GROMACS .gro file of C-alpha atoms in nm:
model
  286
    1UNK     CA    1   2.100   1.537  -7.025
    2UNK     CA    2   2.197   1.216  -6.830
    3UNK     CA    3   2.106   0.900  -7.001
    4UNK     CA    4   1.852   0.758  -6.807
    5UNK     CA    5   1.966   0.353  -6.838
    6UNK     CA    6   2.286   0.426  -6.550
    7UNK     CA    7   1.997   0.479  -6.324
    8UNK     CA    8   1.734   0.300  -6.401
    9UNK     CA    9   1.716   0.037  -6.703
   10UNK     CA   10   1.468   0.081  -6.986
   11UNK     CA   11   1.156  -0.074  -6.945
   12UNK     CA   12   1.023  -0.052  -7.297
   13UNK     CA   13   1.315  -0.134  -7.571
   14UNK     CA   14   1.179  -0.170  -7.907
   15UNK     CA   15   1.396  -0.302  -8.210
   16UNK     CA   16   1.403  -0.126  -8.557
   17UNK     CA   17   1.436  -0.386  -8.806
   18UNK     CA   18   1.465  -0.706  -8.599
   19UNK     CA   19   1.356  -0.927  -8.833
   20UNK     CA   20   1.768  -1.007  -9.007
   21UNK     CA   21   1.935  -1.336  -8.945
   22UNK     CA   22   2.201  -1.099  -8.728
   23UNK     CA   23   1.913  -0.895  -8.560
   24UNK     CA   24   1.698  -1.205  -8.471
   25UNK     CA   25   1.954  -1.332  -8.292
   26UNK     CA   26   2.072  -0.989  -8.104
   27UNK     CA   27   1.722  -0.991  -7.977
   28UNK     CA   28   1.748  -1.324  -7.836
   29UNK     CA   29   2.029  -1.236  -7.640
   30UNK     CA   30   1.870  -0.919  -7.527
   31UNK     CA   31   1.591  -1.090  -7.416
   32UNK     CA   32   1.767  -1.374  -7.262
   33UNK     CA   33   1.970  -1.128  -7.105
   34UNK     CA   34   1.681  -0.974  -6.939
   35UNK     CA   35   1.617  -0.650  -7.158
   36UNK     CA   36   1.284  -0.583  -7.155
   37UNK     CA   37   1.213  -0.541  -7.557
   38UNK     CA   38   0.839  -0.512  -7.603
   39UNK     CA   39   0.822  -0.463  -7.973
   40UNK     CA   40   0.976  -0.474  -8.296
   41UNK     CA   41   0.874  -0.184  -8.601
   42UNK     CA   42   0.929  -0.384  -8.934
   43UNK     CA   43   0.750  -0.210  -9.190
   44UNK     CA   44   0.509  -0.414  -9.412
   45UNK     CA   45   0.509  -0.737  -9.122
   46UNK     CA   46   0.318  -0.544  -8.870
   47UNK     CA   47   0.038  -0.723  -8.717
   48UNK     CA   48   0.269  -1.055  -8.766
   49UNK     CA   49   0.469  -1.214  -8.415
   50UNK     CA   50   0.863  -1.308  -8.426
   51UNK     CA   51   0.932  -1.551  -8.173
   52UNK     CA   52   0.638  -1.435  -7.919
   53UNK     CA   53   0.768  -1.088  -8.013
   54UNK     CA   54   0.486  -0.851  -8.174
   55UNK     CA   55   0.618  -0.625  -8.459
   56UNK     CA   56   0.466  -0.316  -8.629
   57UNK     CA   57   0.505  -0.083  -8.908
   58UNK     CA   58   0.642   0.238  -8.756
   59UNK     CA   59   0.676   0.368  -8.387
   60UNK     CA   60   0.359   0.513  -8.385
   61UNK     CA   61   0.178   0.190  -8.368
   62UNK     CA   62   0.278   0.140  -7.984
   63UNK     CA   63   0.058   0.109  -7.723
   64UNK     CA   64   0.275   0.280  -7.485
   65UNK     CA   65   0.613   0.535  -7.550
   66UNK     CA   66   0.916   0.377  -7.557
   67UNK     CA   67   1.201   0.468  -7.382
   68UNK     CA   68   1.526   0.279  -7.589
   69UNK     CA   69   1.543   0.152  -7.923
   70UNK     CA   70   1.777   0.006  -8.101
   71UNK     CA   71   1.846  -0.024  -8.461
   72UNK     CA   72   1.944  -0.241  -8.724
   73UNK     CA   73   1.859  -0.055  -9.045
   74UNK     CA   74   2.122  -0.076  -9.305
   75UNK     CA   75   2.379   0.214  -9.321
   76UNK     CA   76   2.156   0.448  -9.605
   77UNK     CA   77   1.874   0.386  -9.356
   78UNK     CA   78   1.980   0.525  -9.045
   79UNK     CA   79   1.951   0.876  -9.066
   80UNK     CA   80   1.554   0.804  -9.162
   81UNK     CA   81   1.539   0.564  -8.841
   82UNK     CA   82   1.719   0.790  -8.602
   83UNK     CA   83   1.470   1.036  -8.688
   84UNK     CA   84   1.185   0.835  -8.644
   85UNK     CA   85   1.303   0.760  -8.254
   86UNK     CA   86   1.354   1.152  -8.208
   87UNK     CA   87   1.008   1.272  -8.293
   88UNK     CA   88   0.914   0.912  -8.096
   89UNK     CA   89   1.060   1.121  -7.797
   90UNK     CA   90   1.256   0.798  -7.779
   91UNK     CA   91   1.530   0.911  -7.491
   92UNK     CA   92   1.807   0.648  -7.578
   93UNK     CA   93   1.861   0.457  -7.929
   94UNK     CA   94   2.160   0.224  -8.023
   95UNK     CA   95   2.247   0.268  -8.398
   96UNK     CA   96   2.464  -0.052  -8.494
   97UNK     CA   97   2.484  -0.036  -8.858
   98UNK     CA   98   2.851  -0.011  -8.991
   99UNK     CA   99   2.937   0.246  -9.307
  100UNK     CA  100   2.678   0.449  -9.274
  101UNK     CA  101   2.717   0.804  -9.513
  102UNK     CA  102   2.973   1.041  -9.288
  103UNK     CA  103   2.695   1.330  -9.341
  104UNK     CA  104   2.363   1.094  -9.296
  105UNK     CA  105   2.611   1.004  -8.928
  106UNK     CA  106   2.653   1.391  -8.887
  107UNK     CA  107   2.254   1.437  -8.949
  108UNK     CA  108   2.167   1.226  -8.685
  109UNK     CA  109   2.406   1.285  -8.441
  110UNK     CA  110   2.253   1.654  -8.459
  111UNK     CA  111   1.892   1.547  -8.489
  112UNK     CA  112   1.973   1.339  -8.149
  113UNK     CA  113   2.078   1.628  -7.978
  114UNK     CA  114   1.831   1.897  -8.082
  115UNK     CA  115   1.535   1.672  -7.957
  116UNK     CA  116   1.728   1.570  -7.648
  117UNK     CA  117   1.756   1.202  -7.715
  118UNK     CA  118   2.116   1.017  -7.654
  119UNK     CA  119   2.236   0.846  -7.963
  120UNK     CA  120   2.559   0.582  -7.925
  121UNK     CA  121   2.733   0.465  -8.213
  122UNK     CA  122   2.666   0.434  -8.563
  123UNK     CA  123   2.917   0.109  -8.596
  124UNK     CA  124   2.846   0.048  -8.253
  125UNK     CA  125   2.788  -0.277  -8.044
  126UNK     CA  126   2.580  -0.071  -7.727
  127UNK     CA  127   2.599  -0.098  -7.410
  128UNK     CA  128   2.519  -0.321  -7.122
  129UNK     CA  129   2.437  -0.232  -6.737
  130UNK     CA  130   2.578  -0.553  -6.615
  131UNK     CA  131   2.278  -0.743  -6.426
  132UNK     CA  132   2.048  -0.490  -6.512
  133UNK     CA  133   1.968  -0.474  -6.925
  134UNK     CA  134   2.158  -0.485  -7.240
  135UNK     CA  135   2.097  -0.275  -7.568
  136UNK     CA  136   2.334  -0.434  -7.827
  137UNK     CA  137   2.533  -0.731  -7.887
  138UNK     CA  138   2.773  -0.733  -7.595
  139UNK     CA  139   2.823  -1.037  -7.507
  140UNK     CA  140   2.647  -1.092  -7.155
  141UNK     CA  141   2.906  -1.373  -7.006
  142UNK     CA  142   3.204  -1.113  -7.053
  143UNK     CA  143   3.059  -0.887  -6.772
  144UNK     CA  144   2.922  -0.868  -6.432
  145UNK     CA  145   2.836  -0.575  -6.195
  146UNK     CA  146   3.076  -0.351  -6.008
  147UNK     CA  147   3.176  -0.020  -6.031
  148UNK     CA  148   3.450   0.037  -6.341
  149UNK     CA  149   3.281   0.201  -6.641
  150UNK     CA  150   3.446   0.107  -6.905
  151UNK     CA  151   3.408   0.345  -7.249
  152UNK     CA  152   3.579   0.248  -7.543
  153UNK     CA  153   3.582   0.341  -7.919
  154UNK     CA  154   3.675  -0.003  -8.086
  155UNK     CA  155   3.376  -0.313  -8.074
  156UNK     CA  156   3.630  -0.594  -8.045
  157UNK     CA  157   3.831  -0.413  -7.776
  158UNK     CA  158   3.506  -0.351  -7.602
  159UNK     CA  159   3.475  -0.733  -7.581
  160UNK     CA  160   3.850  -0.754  -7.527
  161UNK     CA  161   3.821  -0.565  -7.226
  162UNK     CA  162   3.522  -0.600  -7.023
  163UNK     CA  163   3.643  -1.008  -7.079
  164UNK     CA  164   3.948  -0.940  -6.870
  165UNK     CA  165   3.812  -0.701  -6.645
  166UNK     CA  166   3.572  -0.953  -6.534
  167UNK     CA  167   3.809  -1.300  -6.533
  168UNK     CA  168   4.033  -0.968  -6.301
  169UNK     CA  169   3.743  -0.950  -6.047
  170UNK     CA  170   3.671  -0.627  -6.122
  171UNK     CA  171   3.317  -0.559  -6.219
  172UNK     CA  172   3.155  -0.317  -6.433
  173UNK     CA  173   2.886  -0.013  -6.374
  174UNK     CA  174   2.867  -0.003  -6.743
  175UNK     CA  175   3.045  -0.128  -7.072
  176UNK     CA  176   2.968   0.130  -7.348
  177UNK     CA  177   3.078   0.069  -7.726
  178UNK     CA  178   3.031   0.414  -7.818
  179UNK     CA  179   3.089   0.367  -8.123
  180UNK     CA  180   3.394   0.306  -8.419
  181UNK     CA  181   3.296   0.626  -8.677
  182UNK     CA  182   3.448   0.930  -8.735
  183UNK     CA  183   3.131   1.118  -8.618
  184UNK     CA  184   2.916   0.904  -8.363
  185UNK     CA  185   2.641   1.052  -8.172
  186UNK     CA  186   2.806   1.164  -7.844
  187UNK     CA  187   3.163   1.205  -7.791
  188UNK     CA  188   3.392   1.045  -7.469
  189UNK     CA  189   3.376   1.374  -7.313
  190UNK     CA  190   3.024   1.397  -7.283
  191UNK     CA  191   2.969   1.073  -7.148
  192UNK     CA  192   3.276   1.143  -6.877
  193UNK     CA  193   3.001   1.437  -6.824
  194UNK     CA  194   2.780   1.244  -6.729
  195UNK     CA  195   2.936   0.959  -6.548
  196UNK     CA  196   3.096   1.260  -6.300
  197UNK     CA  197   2.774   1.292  -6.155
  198UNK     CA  198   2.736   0.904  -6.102
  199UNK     CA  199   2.800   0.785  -5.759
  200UNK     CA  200   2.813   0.464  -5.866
  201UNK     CA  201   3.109   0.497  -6.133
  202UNK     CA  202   3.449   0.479  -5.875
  203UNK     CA  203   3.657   0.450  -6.211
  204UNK     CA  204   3.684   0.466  -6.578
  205UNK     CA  205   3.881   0.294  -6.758
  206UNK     CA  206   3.916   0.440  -7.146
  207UNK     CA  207   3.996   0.282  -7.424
  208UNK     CA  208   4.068   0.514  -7.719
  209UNK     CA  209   4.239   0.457  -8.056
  210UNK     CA  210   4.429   0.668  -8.318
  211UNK     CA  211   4.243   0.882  -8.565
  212UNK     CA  212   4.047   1.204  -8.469
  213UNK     CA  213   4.090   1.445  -8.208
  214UNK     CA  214   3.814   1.293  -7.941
  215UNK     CA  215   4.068   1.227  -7.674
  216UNK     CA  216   4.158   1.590  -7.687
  217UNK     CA  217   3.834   1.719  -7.557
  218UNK     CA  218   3.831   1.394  -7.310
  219UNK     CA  219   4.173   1.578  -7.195
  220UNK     CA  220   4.012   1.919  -7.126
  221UNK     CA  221   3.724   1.729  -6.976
  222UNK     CA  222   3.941   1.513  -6.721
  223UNK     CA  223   3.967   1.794  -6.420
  224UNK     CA  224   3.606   1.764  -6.428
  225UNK     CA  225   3.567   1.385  -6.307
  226UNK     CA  226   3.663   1.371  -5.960
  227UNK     CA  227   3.747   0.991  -5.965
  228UNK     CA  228   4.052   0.821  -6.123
  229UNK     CA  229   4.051   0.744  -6.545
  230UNK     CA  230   4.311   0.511  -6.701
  231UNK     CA  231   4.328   0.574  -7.048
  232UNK     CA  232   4.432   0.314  -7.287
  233UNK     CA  233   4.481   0.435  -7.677
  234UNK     CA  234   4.565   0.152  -7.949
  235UNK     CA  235   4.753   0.155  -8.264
  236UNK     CA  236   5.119   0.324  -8.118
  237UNK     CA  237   5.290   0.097  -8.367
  238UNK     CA  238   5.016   0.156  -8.650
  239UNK     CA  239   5.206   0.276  -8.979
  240UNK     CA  240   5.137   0.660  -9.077
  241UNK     CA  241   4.849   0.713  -9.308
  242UNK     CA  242   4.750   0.367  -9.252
  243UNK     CA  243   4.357   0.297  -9.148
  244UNK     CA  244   4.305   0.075  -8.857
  245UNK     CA  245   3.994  -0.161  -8.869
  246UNK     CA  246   3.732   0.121  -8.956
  247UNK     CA  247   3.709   0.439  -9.010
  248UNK     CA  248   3.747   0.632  -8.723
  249UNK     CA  249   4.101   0.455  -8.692
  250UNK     CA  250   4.334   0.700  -8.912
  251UNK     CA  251   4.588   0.906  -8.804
  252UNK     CA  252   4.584   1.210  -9.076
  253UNK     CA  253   4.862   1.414  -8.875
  254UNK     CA  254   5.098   1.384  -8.563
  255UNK     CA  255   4.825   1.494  -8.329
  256UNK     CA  256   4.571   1.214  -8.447
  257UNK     CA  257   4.835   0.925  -8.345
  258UNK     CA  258   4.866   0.704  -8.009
  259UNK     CA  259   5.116   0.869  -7.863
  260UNK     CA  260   5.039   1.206  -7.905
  261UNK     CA  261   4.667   1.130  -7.746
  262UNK     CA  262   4.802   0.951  -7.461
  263UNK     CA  263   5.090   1.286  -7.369
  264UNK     CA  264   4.785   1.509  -7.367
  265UNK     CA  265   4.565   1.273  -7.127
  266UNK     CA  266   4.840   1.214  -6.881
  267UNK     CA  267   4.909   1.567  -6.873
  268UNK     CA  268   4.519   1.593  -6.781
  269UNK     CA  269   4.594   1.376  -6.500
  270UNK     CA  270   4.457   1.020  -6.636
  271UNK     CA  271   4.664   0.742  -6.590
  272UNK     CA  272   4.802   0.568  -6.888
  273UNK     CA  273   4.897   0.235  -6.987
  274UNK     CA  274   5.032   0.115  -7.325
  275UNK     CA  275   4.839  -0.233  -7.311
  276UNK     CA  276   4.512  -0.443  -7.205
  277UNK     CA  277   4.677  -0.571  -6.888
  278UNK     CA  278   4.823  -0.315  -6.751
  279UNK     CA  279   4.491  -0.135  -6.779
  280UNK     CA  280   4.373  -0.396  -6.525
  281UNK     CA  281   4.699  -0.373  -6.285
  282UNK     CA  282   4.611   0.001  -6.290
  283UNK     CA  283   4.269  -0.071  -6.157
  284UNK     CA  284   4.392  -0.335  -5.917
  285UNK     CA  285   4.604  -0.073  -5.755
  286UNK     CA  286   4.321   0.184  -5.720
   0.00000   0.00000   0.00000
């Protein structure tokens, strides 16, 4: 499936659990961002208003399908929500919750999938369609439009980046977190899938890390694209056995580290930079 927010932004975001000093204030910036988020599903408050914002018990309660949600249910609650948004026919939902169970993650992620619906993260800070909505806490004055998607597995180099992409003058289709766990709900490769077949995407720039094997499949999935990828991967100087940040940032053998990834994806035909900057040089050039 192609996740429907690269062509045309959600019109109907509801929030799971909005009502959190952290989630409160995600929604604010959503809303001030221009997301259109028409509900929030806080079980036991329904009926009740959050700053002009009507919330509900569960899903069911809306007036009209939604077509994005996004979640802030602790880590053990996740796996419930997620599958709440699936039989919700709920296309796209942003998990952000951090440490959430490895198998409750691996639940989901398959749940997701067998009713069609696109899941990004858990441990994940969304996405954002500069000028057009944002699902997540990406901060809105670190991005502006253009036509560089940038996908990356770490939050803070998510921020990181799109920030000096857009003080570079190059502008974004879309800035994905997709998401810092070991199992998340789609993988890079599937979302290079997708962005093959969008005309508006002229680049991607990739920012991987250590740990895992995901940049492997992004490898085999690189002939594919038909536009240029420069591929970043952090943690070349990380110490073996060491975790980085979270847990999807562990390299368990030679094949999980920095280097390793970034042989196999300039052997794909990316082009790869050891740091930040030169990831923006690279794009200056194309």
């Amino acid at each position: 499936m192609t996740p429907a927010f690269l062509h045309n932004a959600p019109q109907r975001v509801v929030i799971v659990n909005p009502t959190g000093r952290y989630a409160s204030a995600q929604v604010a910036a959503m809303r001030a961002a221009g997301t259109r988020v028409v509900a929030g599903i806080a079980p036991g408050r329904g009926g009740t208003m959050q700053d002009g914002l009507p919330l509900f018990d569960d899903l069911s309660q809306l007036e009209a399908p939604a077509d994005a949600a996004v979640l802030y249910t602790p880590p053990d609650g996740v796996l419930d929500a997620v599958r709440d948004c699936c039989a919700a026919r709920i296309p796209l939902i942003v998990a952000a919750a951090e440490y959430v169970p490895v198998h409750d993650s691996l639940k989901a992620a398959v749940a997701a999938r067998e009713a069609g619906c696109w899941l990004v993260g858990p441990n994940t800070l969304g996405l954002a369609v500069p000028g057009q909505v944002l699902l997540g806490s990406i901060a809105p004055e670190f991005i502006t439009p253009g036509r560089v998607t940038l996908l990356c597995r770490s939050g803070t180099l998510t921020l990181a980046i799109a920030r000096l992409l857009t003080e570079a003058g190059i502008g974004q289709r879309a800035v994905i977190h997709m998401g810092g766990d070991l199992i998340i709900g789609r993988n890079p490769h599937e979302y290079l899938a997708v962005l093959a077949r969008d005309a508006a995407t002229h680049a991607v720039l990739y920012c991987g890390e250590l740990g895992g094997d995901k940049e492997y499949a992004l490898a085999e999935a690189l002939p594919a694209l038909g536009k240029p990828l420069v591929a970043l991967v952090m943690g070349r100087h990380a110490p073996a056995g060491t975790r980085m940040g979270h847990a999807g940032a562990l390299a368990g053998a030679e094949r999980e580290t920095a280097a390793a990834k970034l042989a196999a994806l300039q052997a794909a035909g990316a082009i790869t930079v050891a740091r930040p900057e030169q990831a923006i040089e690279a794009l200056k050039r194309l």
